[in-house]
Short mmCIF file of C-alpha atoms in Angstrom, two decimals:
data_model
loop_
_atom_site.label_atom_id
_atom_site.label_comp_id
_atom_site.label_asym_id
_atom_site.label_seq_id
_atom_site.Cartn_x
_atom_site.Cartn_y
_atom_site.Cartn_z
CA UNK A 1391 86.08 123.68 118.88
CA UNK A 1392 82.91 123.05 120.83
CA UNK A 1393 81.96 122.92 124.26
CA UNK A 1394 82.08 119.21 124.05
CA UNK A 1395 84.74 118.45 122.66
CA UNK A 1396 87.05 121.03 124.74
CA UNK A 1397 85.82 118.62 127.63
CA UNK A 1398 86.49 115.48 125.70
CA UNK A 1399 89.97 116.49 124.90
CA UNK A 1400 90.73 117.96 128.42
CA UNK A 1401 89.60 115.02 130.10
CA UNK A 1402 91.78 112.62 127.64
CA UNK A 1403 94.80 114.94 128.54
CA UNK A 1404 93.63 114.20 132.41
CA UNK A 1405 93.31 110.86 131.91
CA UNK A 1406 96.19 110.20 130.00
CA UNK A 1407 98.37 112.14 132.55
CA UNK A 1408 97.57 110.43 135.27
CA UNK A 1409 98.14 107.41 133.68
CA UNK A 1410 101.47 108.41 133.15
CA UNK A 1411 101.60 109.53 136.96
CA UNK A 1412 101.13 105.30 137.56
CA UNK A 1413 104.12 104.45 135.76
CA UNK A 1414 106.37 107.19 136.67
CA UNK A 1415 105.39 107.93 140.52
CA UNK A 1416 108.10 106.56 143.09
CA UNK A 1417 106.02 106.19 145.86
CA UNK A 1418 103.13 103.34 145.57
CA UNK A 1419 100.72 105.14 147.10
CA UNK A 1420 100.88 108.24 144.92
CA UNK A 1421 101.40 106.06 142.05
CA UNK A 1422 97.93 104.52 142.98
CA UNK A 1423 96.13 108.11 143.64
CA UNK A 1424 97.07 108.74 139.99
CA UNK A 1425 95.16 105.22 138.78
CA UNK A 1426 92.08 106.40 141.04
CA UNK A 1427 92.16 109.39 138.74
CA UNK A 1428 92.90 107.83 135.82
CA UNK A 1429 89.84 105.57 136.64
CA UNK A 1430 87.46 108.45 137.27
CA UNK A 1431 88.90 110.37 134.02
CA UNK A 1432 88.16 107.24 132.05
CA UNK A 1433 84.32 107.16 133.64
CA UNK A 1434 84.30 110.92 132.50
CA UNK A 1435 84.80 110.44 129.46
CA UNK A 1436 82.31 107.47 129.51
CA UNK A 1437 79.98 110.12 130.18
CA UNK A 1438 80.90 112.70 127.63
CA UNK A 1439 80.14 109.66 125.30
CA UNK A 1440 76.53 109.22 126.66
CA UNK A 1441 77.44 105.50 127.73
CA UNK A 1442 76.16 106.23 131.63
CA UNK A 1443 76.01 102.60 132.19
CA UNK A 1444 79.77 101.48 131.55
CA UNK A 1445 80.43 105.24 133.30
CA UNK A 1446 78.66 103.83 136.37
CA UNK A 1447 79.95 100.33 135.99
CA UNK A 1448 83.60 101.79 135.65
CA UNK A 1449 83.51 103.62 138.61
CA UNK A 1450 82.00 100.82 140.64
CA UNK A 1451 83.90 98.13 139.47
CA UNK A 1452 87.25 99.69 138.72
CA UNK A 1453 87.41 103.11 140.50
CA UNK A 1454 85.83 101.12 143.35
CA UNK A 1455 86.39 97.38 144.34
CA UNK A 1456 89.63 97.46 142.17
CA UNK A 1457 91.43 100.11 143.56
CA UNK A 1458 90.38 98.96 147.38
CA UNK A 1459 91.99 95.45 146.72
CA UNK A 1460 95.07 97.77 145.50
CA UNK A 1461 95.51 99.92 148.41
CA UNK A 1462 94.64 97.54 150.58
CA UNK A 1463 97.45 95.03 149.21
CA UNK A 1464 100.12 98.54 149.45
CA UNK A 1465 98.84 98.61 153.06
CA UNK A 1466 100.11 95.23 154.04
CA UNK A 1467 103.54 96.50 153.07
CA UNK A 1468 105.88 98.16 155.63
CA UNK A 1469 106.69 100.88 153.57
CA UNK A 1470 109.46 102.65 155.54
CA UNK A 1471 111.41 99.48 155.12
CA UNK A 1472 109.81 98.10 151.40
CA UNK A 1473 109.68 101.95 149.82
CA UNK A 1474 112.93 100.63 148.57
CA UNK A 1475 112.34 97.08 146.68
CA UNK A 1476 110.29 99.36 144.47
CA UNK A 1477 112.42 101.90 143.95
CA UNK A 1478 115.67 100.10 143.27
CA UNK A 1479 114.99 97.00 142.27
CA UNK A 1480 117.22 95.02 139.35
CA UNK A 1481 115.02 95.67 136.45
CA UNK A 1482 112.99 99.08 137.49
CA UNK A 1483 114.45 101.24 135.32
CA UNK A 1484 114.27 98.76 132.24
CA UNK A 1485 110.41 97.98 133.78
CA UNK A 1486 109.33 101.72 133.78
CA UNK A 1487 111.81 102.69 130.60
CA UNK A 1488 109.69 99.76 128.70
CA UNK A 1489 106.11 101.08 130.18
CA UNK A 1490 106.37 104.48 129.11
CA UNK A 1491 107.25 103.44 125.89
CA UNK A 1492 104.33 101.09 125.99
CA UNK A 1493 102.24 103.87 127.16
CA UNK A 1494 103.64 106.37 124.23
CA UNK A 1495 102.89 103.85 121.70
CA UNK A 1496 99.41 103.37 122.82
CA UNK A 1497 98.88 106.94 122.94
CA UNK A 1498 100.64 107.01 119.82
CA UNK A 1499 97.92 104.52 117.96
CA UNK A 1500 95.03 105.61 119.51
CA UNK A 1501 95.70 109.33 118.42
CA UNK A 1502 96.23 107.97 114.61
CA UNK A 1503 93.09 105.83 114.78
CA UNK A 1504 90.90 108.84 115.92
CA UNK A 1505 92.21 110.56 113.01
CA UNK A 1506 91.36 108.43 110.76
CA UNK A 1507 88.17 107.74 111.86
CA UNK A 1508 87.10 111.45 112.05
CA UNK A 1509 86.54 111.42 108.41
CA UNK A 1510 84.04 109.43 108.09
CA UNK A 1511 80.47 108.94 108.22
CA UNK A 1512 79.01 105.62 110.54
CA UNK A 1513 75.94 104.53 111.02
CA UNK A 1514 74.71 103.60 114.91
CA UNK A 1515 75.03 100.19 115.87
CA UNK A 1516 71.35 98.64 115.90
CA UNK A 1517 72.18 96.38 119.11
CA UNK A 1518 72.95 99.62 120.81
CA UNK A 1519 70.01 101.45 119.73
CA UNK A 1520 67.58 102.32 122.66
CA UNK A 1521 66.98 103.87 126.01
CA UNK A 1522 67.30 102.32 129.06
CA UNK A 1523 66.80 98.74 130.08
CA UNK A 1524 66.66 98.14 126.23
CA UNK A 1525 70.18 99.31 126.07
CA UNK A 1526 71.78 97.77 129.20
CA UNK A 1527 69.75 94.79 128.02
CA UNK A 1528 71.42 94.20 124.89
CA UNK A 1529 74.80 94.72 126.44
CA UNK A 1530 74.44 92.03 128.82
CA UNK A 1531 73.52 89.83 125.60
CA UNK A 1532 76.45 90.63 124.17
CA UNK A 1533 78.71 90.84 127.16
CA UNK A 1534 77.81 86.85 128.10
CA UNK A 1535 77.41 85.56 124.46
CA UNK A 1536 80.20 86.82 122.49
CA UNK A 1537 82.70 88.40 124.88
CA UNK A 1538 82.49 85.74 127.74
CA UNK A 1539 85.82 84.89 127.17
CA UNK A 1540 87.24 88.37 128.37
CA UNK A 1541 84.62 88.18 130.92
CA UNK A 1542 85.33 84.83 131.81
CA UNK A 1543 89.62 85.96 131.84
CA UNK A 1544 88.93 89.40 133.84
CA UNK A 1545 86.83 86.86 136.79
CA UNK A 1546 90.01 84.61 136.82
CA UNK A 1547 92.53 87.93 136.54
CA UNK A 1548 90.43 89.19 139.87
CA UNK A 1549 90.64 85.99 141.64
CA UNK A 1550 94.45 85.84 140.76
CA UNK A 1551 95.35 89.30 142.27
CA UNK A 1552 92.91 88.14 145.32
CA UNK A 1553 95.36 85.51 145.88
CA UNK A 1554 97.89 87.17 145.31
CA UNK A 1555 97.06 89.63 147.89
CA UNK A 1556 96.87 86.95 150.72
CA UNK A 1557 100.07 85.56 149.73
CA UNK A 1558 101.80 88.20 150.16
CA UNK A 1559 99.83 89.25 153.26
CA UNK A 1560 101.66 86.13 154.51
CA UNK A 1561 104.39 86.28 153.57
CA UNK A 1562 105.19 89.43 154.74
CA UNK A 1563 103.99 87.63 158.46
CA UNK A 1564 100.77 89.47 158.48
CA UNK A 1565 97.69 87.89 160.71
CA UNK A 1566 99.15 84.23 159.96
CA UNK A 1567 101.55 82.43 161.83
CA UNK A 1568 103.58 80.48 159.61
#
């Protein structure tokens, strides 16, 4: 085994167990350490892939503004008195019972897709063919031509949990009067 690919695989097993750590950790903010990390692991092994720019972009974006609006939103919570709704809610054990099985099944596929890709030979993608501006270029092409419907979804996602966050900011009698 190579250099390389001792760090690919270590990072995966980093990655992937922290991901785990999300599902499985009682306390929220532990359980959103682990996503930082699983964030950072998954910009690592951006890097290990040569793809700097969604490496960069996944630790601004995600690793970043994401995980502030997250911590932010477990911050508005009291959680002395809320550690409990999630820890014992009605459905938590069938709600982390049915992620990690979730989780095991994507591991699960992904694992027997890399095998049966290592066999064989590809060819590089032309679009992605280049250095630099070329490169990022070409994704941004792509990214608003025949993907801006997940772009489009993940805008209106973001702007969901935004609102989100303020309703339960007030609801939970935070700066607002009601």
């Amino acid at each position: 085994m190579t250099a390389d690919a001792f760090l690919f695989w270590f990072l995966a097993f980093v990655t992937l167990a922290s991901g785990l750590g999300v599902i499985l950790m009682s306390n929220p903010i532990y359980s959103a350490l682990c996503l930082a990390m699983t964030m950072v692991g998954i910009s690592a092994l951006f890097v290990t892939l040569n793809a700097f720019f969604i490496a960069g972009v996944q630790l601004i974006v995600y690793a970043g503004a994401v995980m502030v609006l997250f911590t932010m939103v477990i911050m508005l919570f009291d959680l002395k008195k809320d550690i409990q709704a999630f820890t014992r809610g009605k459905f938590t054990g069938v709600v982390k019972i049915a992620s990690v099985g979730l989780f095991a099944g994507l591991v699960v596929g992904a694992i027997a897709m890399s095998v049966n890709l290592m066999g064989e030979k590809t060819t590089d993608n032309p679009v992605l063919v280049g250095t630099g501006m070329e490169t990022t270029k070409a994704l941004g092409h792509i990214l608003f031509t025949k993907y801006i419907f997940g772009f489009e979804a993940l805008g209106v996602l973001l702007l969901v949990i935004a609102v989100g966050a303020v309703a339960l900011a007030r609801s939970k009698g935070g700066t607002h009067e009601h």
